XYZ file of C-alpha atoms in Angstrom:
763
model
C -90.604 -17.133 -6.092
C -88.966 -19.433 -3.549
C -88.119 -16.719 -1.459
C -91.768 -15.210 -1.638
C -93.352 -18.392 -0.995
C -90.894 -19.246 1.832
C -91.597 -15.398 3.260
C -95.586 -16.272 3.468
C -95.115 -19.566 4.462
C -92.666 -18.636 7.431
C -95.083 -15.671 8.621
C -98.337 -17.767 8.425
C -97.123 -20.901 9.690
C -95.476 -18.830 12.614
C -98.795 -17.161 13.240
C -100.942 -19.997 13.329
C -98.880 -22.268 15.097
C -98.665 -19.324 17.934
C -102.474 -18.294 17.979
C -102.955 -22.589 18.049
C -100.606 -22.846 21.495
C -102.087 -19.961 22.610
C -105.544 -21.208 22.505
C -104.872 -24.668 23.627
C -103.813 -23.147 26.808
C -105.846 -20.544 27.158
C -108.462 -23.608 27.226
C -106.910 -26.167 28.501
C -105.700 -24.019 32.013
C -108.900 -21.969 32.095
C -107.879 -18.490 31.700
C -110.176 -16.003 32.539
C -112.203 -13.689 30.840
C -112.349 -10.566 33.893
C -109.571 -9.722 35.943
C -111.023 -7.413 39.391
C -108.506 -5.861 41.623
C -109.876 -5.009 44.514
C -108.994 -3.780 48.002
C -110.836 -6.338 50.153
C -113.787 -8.260 50.275
C -115.350 -10.723 52.272
C -116.033 -14.184 50.541
C -119.756 -14.125 50.668
C -119.560 -11.321 48.092
C -118.232 -13.730 45.331
C -121.220 -15.383 45.692
C -123.535 -12.659 44.517
C -121.027 -12.296 41.453
C -122.114 -15.489 40.926
C -125.316 -14.618 40.620
C -124.910 -12.507 37.608
C -126.323 -13.183 33.949
C -124.132 -14.223 31.960
C -121.217 -15.459 35.150
C -119.847 -18.877 34.445
C -117.453 -19.144 37.121
C -116.057 -17.218 39.982
C -112.622 -17.599 41.587
C -111.420 -15.514 44.703
C -107.795 -15.114 45.567
C -105.768 -13.165 46.963
C -102.921 -11.494 44.927
C -99.445 -9.908 46.999
C -96.448 -8.466 46.059
C -93.219 -9.626 47.962
C -89.629 -9.115 47.818
C -86.830 -11.775 47.503
C -83.882 -12.570 49.158
C -82.176 -15.067 46.186
C -78.698 -15.997 48.465
C -75.364 -14.707 46.328
C -77.466 -12.261 44.583
C -76.752 -8.644 45.830
C -79.374 -6.421 43.284
C -83.056 -6.431 44.875
C -85.496 -9.058 43.730
C -89.310 -8.352 43.785
C -92.113 -10.358 43.010
C -95.767 -11.190 43.052
C -97.698 -14.523 44.836
C -100.810 -15.234 43.891
C -102.972 -17.830 46.104
C -103.897 -20.955 44.921
C -106.257 -23.863 46.806
C -104.300 -25.423 49.981
C -104.998 -28.812 47.978
C -105.861 -29.278 44.391
C -106.026 -27.023 40.977
C -107.590 -23.494 41.065
C -110.990 -23.222 39.310
C -109.532 -20.789 36.855
C -105.917 -19.809 35.708
C -104.376 -23.170 36.119
C -101.105 -23.885 36.633
C -98.608 -25.774 34.201
C -96.222 -27.692 36.115
C -93.075 -28.360 34.331
C -91.584 -29.959 37.517
C -92.455 -31.234 40.807
C -96.169 -30.873 42.176
C -98.923 -28.863 43.502
C -99.292 -27.481 47.090
C -100.795 -30.268 49.734
C -102.632 -28.873 52.364
C -101.269 -28.229 55.994
C -98.230 -27.788 54.608
C -98.007 -23.411 54.735
C -94.756 -23.084 54.020
C -94.482 -24.677 50.449
C -94.348 -22.468 46.966
C -94.180 -22.614 43.514
C -92.787 -20.552 41.206
C -92.645 -19.652 37.789
C -90.496 -21.760 35.221
C -88.532 -18.484 34.142
C -87.786 -17.316 37.656
C -86.278 -20.873 38.540
C -84.430 -21.588 35.170
C -82.288 -17.532 35.840
C -81.435 -18.626 39.322
C -81.187 -22.348 38.686
C -83.492 -23.074 41.477
C -85.252 -26.475 41.913
C -88.097 -28.224 43.533
C -86.410 -28.807 47.393
C -84.627 -25.503 47.434
C -85.514 -22.599 49.801
C -85.941 -19.208 49.356
C -86.275 -16.177 52.004
C -89.163 -13.803 51.079
C -91.089 -10.458 52.801
C -94.700 -10.330 52.478
C -96.193 -7.110 54.394
C -93.221 -6.927 56.132
C -93.111 -10.061 57.556
C -90.432 -12.671 56.282
C -91.161 -16.085 55.799
C -89.035 -18.972 54.802
C -90.709 -21.007 51.803
C -89.600 -24.534 50.340
C -90.127 -24.975 46.640
C -92.375 -27.933 45.551
C -92.752 -27.264 41.619
C -91.922 -24.747 38.862
C -94.432 -24.192 35.955
C -96.648 -21.560 34.877
C -100.104 -19.707 34.106
C -102.273 -18.489 31.308
C -102.144 -14.974 33.061
C -98.302 -14.894 33.249
C -97.684 -15.582 29.384
C -95.685 -12.164 29.120
C -93.589 -11.968 32.667
C -92.824 -8.226 33.240
C -92.688 -6.281 36.446
C -95.544 -3.778 37.228
C -94.623 -0.780 35.015
C -92.008 -2.548 33.184
C -91.389 -3.245 29.395
C -89.014 -5.896 29.009
C -88.959 -9.397 30.973
C -86.499 -9.741 33.567
C -86.476 -13.161 35.462
C -83.764 -12.678 37.589
C -85.196 -9.542 39.438
C -88.660 -10.172 39.025
C -90.673 -13.415 39.912
C -93.751 -15.427 39.905
C -95.150 -17.325 42.962
C -97.888 -19.294 43.859
C -98.576 -20.274 47.624
C -101.674 -21.746 49.182
C -104.827 -19.467 50.085
C -104.517 -20.288 54.046
C -101.048 -19.353 54.667
C -100.868 -16.604 52.101
C -104.204 -14.913 53.605
C -102.358 -14.769 56.953
C -99.430 -13.247 55.639
C -101.384 -10.592 53.838
C -103.709 -10.166 56.782
C -106.627 -11.675 54.641
C -108.069 -14.027 56.548
C -111.738 -14.666 54.989
C -111.302 -12.095 52.455
C -109.989 -11.808 49.072
C -108.338 -9.011 47.269
C -108.426 -10.092 43.447
C -111.344 -12.022 42.010
C -111.291 -13.604 38.353
C -114.608 -14.854 36.188
C -115.364 -16.246 32.870
C -118.746 -15.807 31.143
C -121.134 -17.666 29.159
C -121.155 -17.493 25.383
C -124.260 -15.387 25.226
C -122.796 -12.539 27.925
C -122.893 -9.146 27.135
C -119.230 -8.085 28.476
C -119.545 -4.872 28.972
C -122.782 -4.854 31.014
C -121.826 -7.473 33.013
C -118.471 -5.629 33.940
C -120.657 -2.367 34.823
C -122.499 -4.579 37.279
C -119.565 -6.212 39.179
C -117.779 -2.826 39.804
C -121.602 -1.568 40.996
C -121.166 -4.641 43.508
C -117.283 -3.849 44.465
C -116.981 -0.423 44.400
C -117.692 -0.339 48.152
C -114.912 -2.948 48.894
C -112.465 -0.801 46.931
C -112.748 -2.103 43.700
C -110.996 -0.359 40.854
C -112.660 -1.438 37.796
C -113.095 -4.979 36.065
C -110.549 -5.516 33.472
C -111.458 -7.599 30.154
C -108.983 -9.998 29.090
C -108.361 -7.987 25.954
C -106.475 -5.406 28.184
C -104.792 -7.712 30.298
C -101.196 -6.827 30.590
C -99.752 -10.134 29.603
C -102.351 -10.927 26.858
C -102.388 -7.583 25.026
C -98.105 -7.832 24.606
C -98.847 -11.260 22.814
C -102.075 -10.054 20.842
C -100.180 -7.129 19.799
C -97.206 -9.164 18.748
C -98.926 -11.678 16.606
C -101.004 -8.849 14.921
C -97.558 -7.367 14.063
C -96.995 -10.705 12.804
C -100.009 -10.711 10.516
C -99.081 -7.326 9.328
C -95.997 -8.512 8.125
C -97.277 -11.513 6.153
C -99.111 -9.377 3.788
C -96.378 -6.948 2.864
C -92.763 -9.130 1.933
C -94.230 -11.922 0.111
C -95.843 -9.562 -2.168
C -92.802 -7.908 -2.911
C -90.812 -11.130 -3.552
C -93.625 -12.487 -6.032
C -93.787 -8.876 -7.600
C -90.022 -9.076 -8.319
C -90.276 -13.090 -9.674
C -92.832 -11.840 -11.819
C -91.081 -9.292 -13.407
C -88.096 -11.988 -14.030
C -90.407 -14.237 -15.554
C -91.654 -11.681 -17.832
C -87.823 -11.187 -18.707
C -87.003 -14.438 -19.369
C -89.901 -15.722 -21.521
C -89.518 -12.439 -23.683
C -85.962 -12.931 -24.372
C -86.992 -16.695 -25.292
C -89.572 -15.261 -27.563
C -87.302 -13.200 -29.508
C -85.028 -15.813 -30.250
C -87.196 -18.604 -31.166
C -89.112 -16.643 -33.433
C -88.227 -18.805 -36.466
C -89.225 -21.754 -34.333
C -92.527 -20.573 -33.813
C -92.976 -19.630 -36.871
C -92.070 -23.092 -38.287
C -94.332 -24.707 -35.533
C -97.258 -22.345 -36.852
C -96.562 -23.436 -40.555
C -96.709 -26.891 -39.645
C -100.118 -26.669 -38.240
C -99.477 -25.819 -34.357
C -102.638 -23.535 -33.233
C -102.003 -19.967 -31.138
C -103.488 -22.425 -28.480
C -100.645 -25.108 -28.706
C -97.860 -22.767 -28.443
C -99.079 -20.881 -25.602
C -99.494 -23.776 -23.690
C -95.855 -24.965 -24.598
C -94.555 -21.581 -22.840
C -97.348 -21.685 -20.512
C -96.204 -25.011 -19.333
C -92.518 -24.321 -19.108
C -93.867 -21.142 -16.424
C -95.750 -23.782 -14.737
C -92.466 -25.675 -14.192
C -90.783 -23.008 -12.674
C -93.550 -21.978 -10.365
C -93.917 -25.228 -9.067
C -90.118 -25.681 -8.509
C -90.656 -21.994 -6.672
C -93.704 -23.213 -4.622
C -91.772 -26.614 -3.741
C -88.861 -25.031 -2.446
C -90.324 -22.094 -1.030
C -92.643 -24.549 1.249
C -89.682 -26.721 2.261
C -88.022 -23.951 3.197
C -90.934 -21.550 4.788
C -91.790 -24.772 7.007
C -88.213 -24.683 8.255
C -87.785 -20.934 8.841
C -91.378 -20.648 10.294
C -90.416 -23.551 13.005
C -87.504 -21.712 14.231
C -89.243 -18.081 14.252
C -92.093 -19.997 16.266
C -89.769 -21.445 18.669
C -88.358 -17.847 19.490
C -91.728 -16.683 19.718
C -92.541 -19.238 22.521
C -89.090 -19.150 24.447
C -90.033 -15.208 24.346
C -93.604 -15.426 25.695
C -92.720 -18.413 27.704
C -95.590 -20.222 26.626
C -95.025 -24.079 27.830
C -95.593 -25.975 24.421
C -95.297 -25.423 20.481
C -98.241 -27.251 18.442
C -96.329 -26.087 15.306
C -98.933 -26.396 12.474
C -98.968 -25.618 8.446
C -102.476 -25.551 7.555
C -102.750 -26.718 4.073
C -105.160 -23.777 3.115
C -102.198 -21.247 3.593
C -99.856 -23.810 0.896
C -102.836 -23.113 -1.433
C -102.815 -19.584 -0.527
C -99.281 -19.249 -1.150
C -99.525 -21.494 -4.454
C -102.722 -19.556 -5.782
C -100.985 -16.163 -5.448
C -97.635 -17.654 -7.005
C -99.251 -19.018 -10.181
C -101.036 -15.558 -10.563
C -97.969 -13.704 -10.048
C -95.998 -16.227 -12.574
C -98.976 -16.018 -15.299
C -99.138 -12.109 -14.762
C -95.576 -11.761 -15.558
C -95.340 -13.626 -18.743
C -98.856 -13.105 -20.258
C -97.786 -9.858 -22.428
C -94.968 -12.190 -23.546
C -96.855 -15.101 -24.271
C -99.380 -13.271 -26.286
C -96.885 -11.675 -28.034
C -95.546 -15.214 -28.923
C -99.306 -16.309 -30.188
C -99.714 -12.927 -32.328
C -96.543 -13.707 -34.365
C -97.487 -14.590 -37.826
C -95.323 -17.347 -39.333
C -94.379 -15.025 -42.610
C -93.179 -12.366 -40.289
C -91.406 -14.681 -37.726
C -88.968 -16.032 -40.200
C -87.856 -12.808 -41.030
C -85.011 -11.521 -38.992
C -86.530 -8.539 -36.164
C -85.949 -5.110 -37.288
C -82.178 -3.603 -36.621
C -82.426 -1.980 -33.046
C -82.675 2.548 -33.741
C -80.109 3.856 -31.325
C -80.306 7.424 -30.472
C -78.025 10.291 -29.076
C -78.313 10.187 -25.443
C -79.736 12.615 -23.651
C -75.954 13.209 -21.482
C -74.612 13.431 -24.886
C -77.058 15.827 -26.239
C -76.332 18.306 -23.186
C -72.923 18.758 -24.701
C -71.045 16.000 -22.392
C -70.351 13.729 -25.236
C -66.195 14.479 -25.630
C -65.865 13.830 -22.305
C -67.078 10.337 -22.814
C -65.477 7.801 -24.180
C -66.787 5.118 -27.291
C -67.977 2.514 -24.555
C -69.506 5.270 -22.352
C -71.328 6.242 -25.132
C -72.499 2.531 -26.143
C -73.450 2.441 -22.247
C -75.976 5.161 -22.592
C -77.187 4.529 -25.550
C -78.418 0.749 -24.965
C -80.074 2.185 -21.833
C -81.871 4.648 -23.560
C -82.678 2.090 -26.131
C -84.493 -0.047 -23.753
C -85.924 1.938 -21.288
C -88.799 0.086 -19.428
C -86.602 -2.884 -19.346
C -83.855 -0.967 -17.528
C -86.737 0.762 -15.033
C -87.699 -2.566 -14.379
C -84.226 -3.782 -13.437
C -83.912 -0.732 -11.482
C -87.004 -1.674 -9.354
C -86.082 -4.912 -8.730
C -82.619 -4.288 -7.253
C -84.646 -0.965 -5.679
C -87.195 -3.686 -4.069
C -83.706 -5.587 -2.454
C -82.540 -2.413 -0.797
C -85.755 -1.849 0.498
C -86.278 -5.426 2.115
C -82.929 -5.122 3.616
C -83.731 -1.738 5.407
C -86.517 -3.373 7.235
C -84.365 -5.546 8.449
C -82.299 -3.210 10.631
C -85.135 -0.747 11.173
C -86.629 -2.070 14.071
C -83.072 -1.962 16.034
C -82.862 1.389 14.581
C -86.361 2.318 16.034
C -85.937 0.374 19.213
C -82.729 1.924 19.980
C -84.174 5.410 19.620
C -86.745 4.879 21.483
C -84.824 3.011 24.597
C -82.257 6.486 24.171
C -85.331 8.679 24.537
C -86.139 6.858 27.604
C -83.020 5.864 29.249
C -80.782 8.476 28.723
C -82.989 11.553 28.213
C -86.093 11.185 30.077
C -85.768 8.884 32.904
C -82.123 9.276 33.728
C -81.990 7.608 37.557
C -79.142 4.790 38.702
C -82.049 3.646 40.586
C -85.699 3.944 41.052
C -87.157 2.682 44.381
C -91.088 2.301 44.496
C -92.862 1.720 48.339
C -95.415 -0.814 48.622
C -97.715 1.831 49.623
C -97.586 5.655 49.453
C -95.670 7.391 51.987
C -94.756 10.351 53.272
C -91.128 12.406 52.179
C -89.596 11.709 55.199
C -88.952 8.501 53.244
C -87.229 10.169 50.530
C -84.897 12.034 53.194
C -83.689 8.518 54.449
C -82.615 7.514 51.524
C -80.917 10.639 50.548
C -79.125 9.938 53.440
C -77.336 6.771 52.736
C -74.099 6.421 51.710
C -73.483 6.004 48.332
C -76.578 8.153 47.638
C -75.617 11.249 45.412
C -78.826 12.907 44.948
C -82.780 11.810 44.956
C -86.098 13.216 43.679
C -89.320 11.834 44.615
C -92.442 10.474 42.355
C -95.960 9.555 43.104
C -98.053 7.171 40.859
C -101.577 6.657 41.162
C -103.803 4.446 39.029
C -106.849 6.457 37.361
C -109.860 6.486 35.353
C -109.532 8.946 32.301
C -113.090 10.235 31.024
C -114.373 12.688 28.307
C -117.389 12.867 27.059
C -118.430 9.011 26.587
C -114.510 8.000 26.351
C -112.467 6.907 29.227
C -109.110 5.096 29.340
C -107.646 3.212 32.361
C -104.051 4.481 32.775
C -101.520 5.688 35.380
C -100.560 9.575 36.290
C -97.517 10.062 36.749
C -96.343 13.200 39.247
C -93.213 14.923 39.461
C -91.761 17.959 40.422
C -92.033 20.514 38.154
C -88.074 21.446 38.096
C -87.355 17.412 38.462
C -83.697 17.166 36.711
C -83.600 13.148 37.012
C -87.279 12.755 35.290
C -88.105 14.833 32.708
C -90.609 14.700 29.700
C -89.137 14.814 26.603
C -91.610 14.247 23.345
C -90.377 13.013 19.905
C -88.728 15.403 18.723
C -86.550 15.277 21.947
C -87.736 18.787 23.092
C -87.993 19.309 27.044
C -91.483 19.966 27.966
C -91.849 22.082 31.037
C -94.400 20.287 33.714
C -96.800 23.338 34.438
C -97.614 23.508 38.359
C -101.390 22.816 37.891
C -103.907 20.715 35.253
C -102.485 17.652 33.592
C -100.127 16.879 30.435
C -101.542 14.130 28.078
C -99.827 11.837 25.861
C -100.988 12.813 22.161
C -102.228 9.334 21.697
C -104.203 9.189 24.547
C -105.898 12.702 24.006
C -106.294 12.500 20.251
C -106.640 8.983 19.526
C -108.678 7.763 22.538
C -110.572 10.423 24.314
C -110.981 12.988 21.922
C -109.967 15.713 23.872
C -107.689 19.099 23.250
C -105.833 21.584 25.226
C -108.022 23.338 27.170
C -110.963 20.855 27.543
C -112.059 19.798 31.072
C -111.581 16.112 32.064
C -112.973 13.549 34.375
C -109.771 11.996 36.772
C -111.426 9.202 39.104
C -108.605 8.118 41.012
C -108.313 4.363 41.900
C -106.944 4.054 44.940
C -107.124 6.305 48.361
C -110.014 7.862 48.769
C -110.861 7.141 45.277
C -111.713 11.292 44.454
C -113.482 12.396 41.305
C -112.354 15.811 40.059
C -112.405 17.661 36.409
C -108.704 18.925 35.578
C -108.242 21.124 33.028
C -105.838 19.949 29.893
C -102.832 22.094 29.828
C -100.808 19.985 26.928
C -100.364 17.359 25.175
C -97.283 15.864 24.443
C -95.903 13.460 21.690
C -94.161 10.369 23.187
C -93.673 6.829 21.899
C -94.038 4.708 25.074
C -97.313 3.968 26.564
C -100.402 6.357 27.231
C -99.065 8.469 30.170
C -100.839 11.537 32.016
C -98.650 13.836 34.140
C -98.780 16.374 36.761
C -97.034 18.274 39.017
C -96.452 16.908 42.496
C -97.967 18.999 44.848
C -101.220 19.361 42.526
C -101.545 15.487 42.226
C -101.168 15.229 46.160
C -104.186 18.031 46.139
C -106.032 16.088 43.932
C -105.896 12.873 46.050
C -106.724 14.784 48.927
C -103.530 13.990 50.850
C -100.053 15.258 51.921
C -97.168 15.407 50.564
C -96.980 11.661 49.912
C -94.801 9.720 47.192
C -94.722 6.827 45.476
C -91.002 6.255 45.512
C -87.547 7.819 44.709
C -85.371 8.175 41.744
C -81.945 8.181 42.707
C -78.073 8.788 41.532
C -75.735 6.283 42.810
C -72.201 5.872 43.472
C -71.627 2.179 41.985
C -68.778 1.603 44.467
C -71.603 1.535 47.034
C -74.237 -0.073 45.134
C -74.083 -3.325 47.238
C -74.537 -1.759 50.390
C -77.339 0.294 49.083
C -79.237 -3.061 47.748
C -78.827 -4.694 50.984
C -80.514 -1.758 52.654
C -83.107 -1.737 50.398
C -83.749 -5.177 50.862
C -83.967 -5.190 55.072
C -86.792 -2.527 54.339
C -90.208 -3.706 54.293
C -91.986 -0.960 53.399
C -89.556 -1.026 49.901
C -91.982 -2.605 47.140
C -89.572 -3.019 44.485
C -86.747 -1.470 42.600
C -85.022 -0.712 39.127
C -81.529 -0.857 38.100
C -81.198 1.343 34.982
C -78.291 -0.282 33.427
C -80.017 -3.476 33.867
C -83.094 -2.618 32.320
C -80.699 -1.397 29.322
C -79.283 -4.853 29.171
C -82.622 -6.361 29.425
C -83.308 -4.956 26.514
C -80.622 -5.515 24.328
C -80.935 -9.527 25.469
C -84.846 -9.430 24.211
C -83.487 -7.457 21.093
C -81.026 -9.464 20.284
C -83.103 -12.541 20.322
C -85.791 -11.555 18.332
C -84.357 -9.314 15.870
C -81.256 -11.217 14.781
C -83.284 -13.814 13.072
C -85.335 -11.363 11.245
C -82.492 -9.414 10.103
C -80.816 -12.750 8.679
C -83.568 -13.835 7.207
C -83.989 -9.944 5.543
C -80.720 -9.858 4.244
C -80.837 -13.642 2.787
C -83.906 -12.898 1.212
C -82.422 -9.564 -0.186
C -79.191 -10.766 -1.635
C -81.678 -13.648 -3.737
C -83.746 -10.311 -5.017
C -80.623 -8.229 -6.071
C -78.605 -11.617 -7.224
C -81.410 -12.931 -9.319
C -82.341 -9.417 -10.743
C -79.089 -8.281 -11.332
C -77.415 -11.531 -13.121
C -80.824 -12.581 -14.687
C -80.351 -9.133 -16.456
C -76.629 -9.471 -17.004
C -77.177 -13.517 -18.581
C -79.838 -12.376 -21.007
C -77.888 -9.457 -22.107
C -74.813 -10.860 -22.855
C -76.912 -13.642 -24.437
C -78.359 -11.069 -26.797
C -75.696 -8.910 -27.041
C -72.961 -11.762 -27.544
C -72.647 -11.546 -31.099
C -71.929 -7.356 -30.960
C -69.433 -8.187 -28.240
C -67.641 -10.809 -30.425
C -67.677 -8.350 -33.312
C -66.030 -5.543 -30.921
C -63.337 -8.077 -29.684
C -62.734 -8.810 -33.706
C -62.340 -5.437 -34.283
C -59.996 -4.932 -31.870
C -61.417 -4.270 -28.037
C -59.755 -5.806 -25.470
C -61.767 -7.794 -23.081
C -61.598 -5.079 -20.451
C -63.210 -3.259 -22.952
C -66.208 -5.503 -23.697
C -66.626 -6.314 -20.132
C -67.133 -2.407 -19.439
C -69.255 -1.911 -21.468
C -71.507 -5.171 -20.479
C -70.861 -4.576 -16.709
C -70.787 -1.087 -17.021
C -74.357 -1.067 -17.708
C -75.237 -2.967 -14.955
C -73.318 -1.164 -12.229
C -75.324 2.116 -13.953
C -78.625 0.319 -13.335
C -77.858 -0.924 -9.803
C -76.521 2.808 -8.663
C -79.650 4.118 -10.318
C -81.805 1.801 -7.756
C -79.868 2.949 -4.571
C -81.728 6.252 -4.111
C -84.637 4.726 -5.322
C -84.540 1.837 -2.817
C -83.977 4.060 -0.099
C -87.250 5.682 -1.239
C -89.469 2.664 -0.819
C -87.278 1.173 1.903
C -88.480 4.238 3.905
C -91.964 3.996 2.966
C -92.321 0.204 3.645
C -90.732 0.906 6.867
C -93.143 3.838 7.515
C -96.098 1.542 6.608
C -94.419 -1.115 9.752
C -94.554 1.632 11.754
C -98.009 2.686 11.120
C -99.541 -0.796 10.857
C -98.077 -1.413 14.726
C -99.386 1.931 16.209
C -101.432 0.963 19.588
C -101.914 2.492 22.884
C -98.733 0.130 23.813
C -96.599 1.998 22.071
C -96.340 3.805 18.490
C -93.008 3.216 16.325
C -91.193 6.280 15.002
C -89.533 6.360 11.775
C -86.037 6.246 12.334
C -83.491 4.797 9.839
C -79.629 5.454 10.960
C -77.054 6.118 8.364
C -75.531 2.657 8.811
C -78.972 0.988 7.877
C -78.468 2.610 4.493
C -74.901 1.899 4.178
C -75.359 -1.579 5.093
C -78.391 -1.864 2.496
C -76.442 -0.528 -0.124
C -73.056 -2.606 0.639
C -75.145 -5.839 0.856
C -76.659 -5.088 -2.937
C -73.390 -3.336 -4.296
C -71.456 -7.057 -3.122
C -74.291 -9.059 -4.893
C -73.874 -6.317 -7.995
C -70.322 -7.413 -7.831
C -70.501 -11.483 -7.681
C -73.133 -11.307 -10.225
C -71.036 -9.489 -12.277
C -67.873 -11.671 -11.716
C -69.816 -14.596 -12.470
C -71.216 -13.010 -15.970
C -67.249 -11.800 -16.721
C -66.170 -15.730 -16.397
C -68.594 -16.508 -18.906
C -68.190 -13.424 -21.219
C -64.390 -14.375 -20.965
C -64.741 -17.969 -22.910
C -66.672 -16.186 -25.353
C -66.097 -18.350 -28.742
C -65.594 -15.462 -31.462
C -65.537 -17.931 -34.634
C -68.936 -19.457 -33.003
C -70.693 -16.367 -32.653
C -69.749 -15.145 -35.518
C -71.163 -17.924 -37.594
C -74.718 -17.143 -36.408
C -77.239 -16.144 -38.525
C -78.694 -12.607 -38.676
C-alpha cells in the first residue's frame, strides 16, 4: 500500500509541480501566444496587426542563425540569435537572467547567452565570443546568462535531443543585429499575445493574410511551438503513468489484505464464537476487523506520502534540469493526498469485505467446532500417469495447490504483476535504443551532415567532396511546406534526396528498405492517415513555404511506417521541379575519414554559407546522456517497487502457509521427514507459483508496455512495442531473487519449529 501511494504521489506531485513552475514562468516572463516567422516586413506592418480584434500585445524581432567559434573547441557550433530592445526588457518572451545584466544602449558588441550553453563551455559575463552572422564575423562580449520561456527545450532545428555544446541560444540588441542581418527598419519574426475572448484560428488567418505579401509562412500557435510541445508531450506521458502503476500496487495490496484477514478469521473462529455468545453484535465483530485494516491502511498512506514526496521532489528536479526551467516550485496538493487516501481506503476495504463478511456470518455454535478437514484429491498430473515419477512430497505440493486454486491463482497474479512492472522500467530504454538504431544506423548513415543557410547549387556539394578526408557525399533538400487534403492541413518539412541514395535511406518500422519513387510524394503513415486522412493515389495539395512559395497538387505514391516525426519525402529532382528552381540543395550528407575530422570542421567554420553541421556520433552520445539521466531513475524506482510486490506476495504467502500447516509439517517431522523434506514441501509450492507467474507476468508486462506506447502516440513520435530478451531476463531474475530471499527467511522460521508445542495444539 505504501508503494502504491508513493507511486501516485510521486507522479502527481511531479506533474503538479512542473505545471505550476511552467505556468509561473510563462506568466511572469510573458510567453507569447502566437509566433509568426516571415521573410522581411517593414515596421509599420506591426501597427496593422495591433488593430486586429483579439490581439493584446505585438512585439517584432529579428531572428538569425549564426555560427560560433569557441576557442579550444574544434567541432562546429551553431546557434540562434534573437533581438531584444537596445535598452530594457522585451515586451514579450522576457529574459530570465541567471547572471550578469541586460544589454545597454549604445553598446553594440554586447550579447546574452543561454545558461545551458554557458555552462557547457564554462563561459561567464565578461568573456568574448567570435560569431558569424550572414557572412559577417563579429566579436561580442557576454554581459549575461539566462533563458526565455520560448527556449525551455533547447534543441537545434531538426534535432531530437539537446546538445548544449554545439547549439547555443543568444540575445543581442535590436540595432546591431538588424545591421548585421540587413534588417534595418524591418523585422523577420513577430510574436503576439491574445485577449481572453479572442478566436485563435480566425485571428491567425487574419495575421497570415496581412503578412503573406512579406513572405509570411504561417502563424504558429503556442500549442505547436517546438519547445512548448516537447514539454507538453512529456507532461501528458507523466499523467498517463500516474493512472496505471498505483492501481497495480493497490490491487496487489488489496489481495494481500484479503489473504491475511481470511487467514485471521479462520484461526480466530473460537474467539469470534465466544464474543458472539457473550452478546457482541455482528457490527462489533465487523468493526474490529475493519479497524485493524484501517490501521494497516493509514500506516501505508503515511509511509507512502512521505516516500512519494521525496521521490516526487527528486523526479521534478530531473525534469527541471532536462527542460532547463529556471526554477522549481515544488508543490504537494492536499487534494492529491486525499485522492491517494480515498483510493487506498477503497482498495483496503474491497480486499477484505469478503473475509469480514464471513466473520460476521459465523454462528457461535458452528464457530466453536473446528473447521472440517480438508479434502485432497488426486492432481491432474497424477491422473496423466506421472504419479510413479513423483515423490510423496511432490504429490503433496500438487494436491495442496489443487485444494486451494483461487488462493494459488491470486498468488500467481501478484507475482506476475511484479514481473510486469519490472518490464516497464526497462521498456523505454529498449524502445528508444531501437528507434535510434533505425534512425542512425539504418536510415541516416552519414558521419557528418552539413546544412547551408539558404538553398544553393550542387557545386557546393562538389566542393565538399573534394575536401581532404571526405570519402563520399550525397545531397539533400529540405523545404517547409503546408500539406492539405480536403479540410485538413498540416505544416511539416519535405525531405528530398536522390532515389538511389546509399547514405540516406527510407526504412519503415519493420526494418524494410523503401525505394523512393522518381515522382510523387511519400508520406509517413501517421501523417497520412491520422492527420490528413489520405491514402495512396490521392492528390495532396502542397504549398511550399519558402522561395516562390508555389502551391501545386502532388499524387501520394506511397505510405511508410516510421516512429519519429511526421515526414514527407520526394525525389530531389521532383522537389526541385515543384519549387521551380534549378538543381538546388539544402545540404550534404558525408562519409569522412576521422583522421581528417579537425581539418574538415575548421573548413566548415570558415565557410559563411554553412549554417550548421551535425556529427552523428555526437548525436548518439547526446541521446545516451539524456536517457541515462531520465530512465535510470524510473528503472530504479520500478525495480524497488517490484521487489516490494514480489517479496510481499511470496513472503506473505509463505508465512501464512507456514502458520496454517505448521501442525502438518511438525507431524511429518515426528514421522521421520527431515528438515530438508518439509522445507521442500513448503518452499516447493512457492517455487511452482513463482515459475507459473513468470510467463503470465511476461504477458501482463507486454500488455502494459503496449498501453504506455499507445498513450504516448503523437506527431512528435510513436513508441513501438520493443522488448529485448534482456528485459524479460532482468524481470525474471529480480523476481526469482526476491522469491529466494523470501524463501530463506521462511526456511529460518521453519528450522526453528517447536515440534512439542505444535503437537499440543488442539484440533
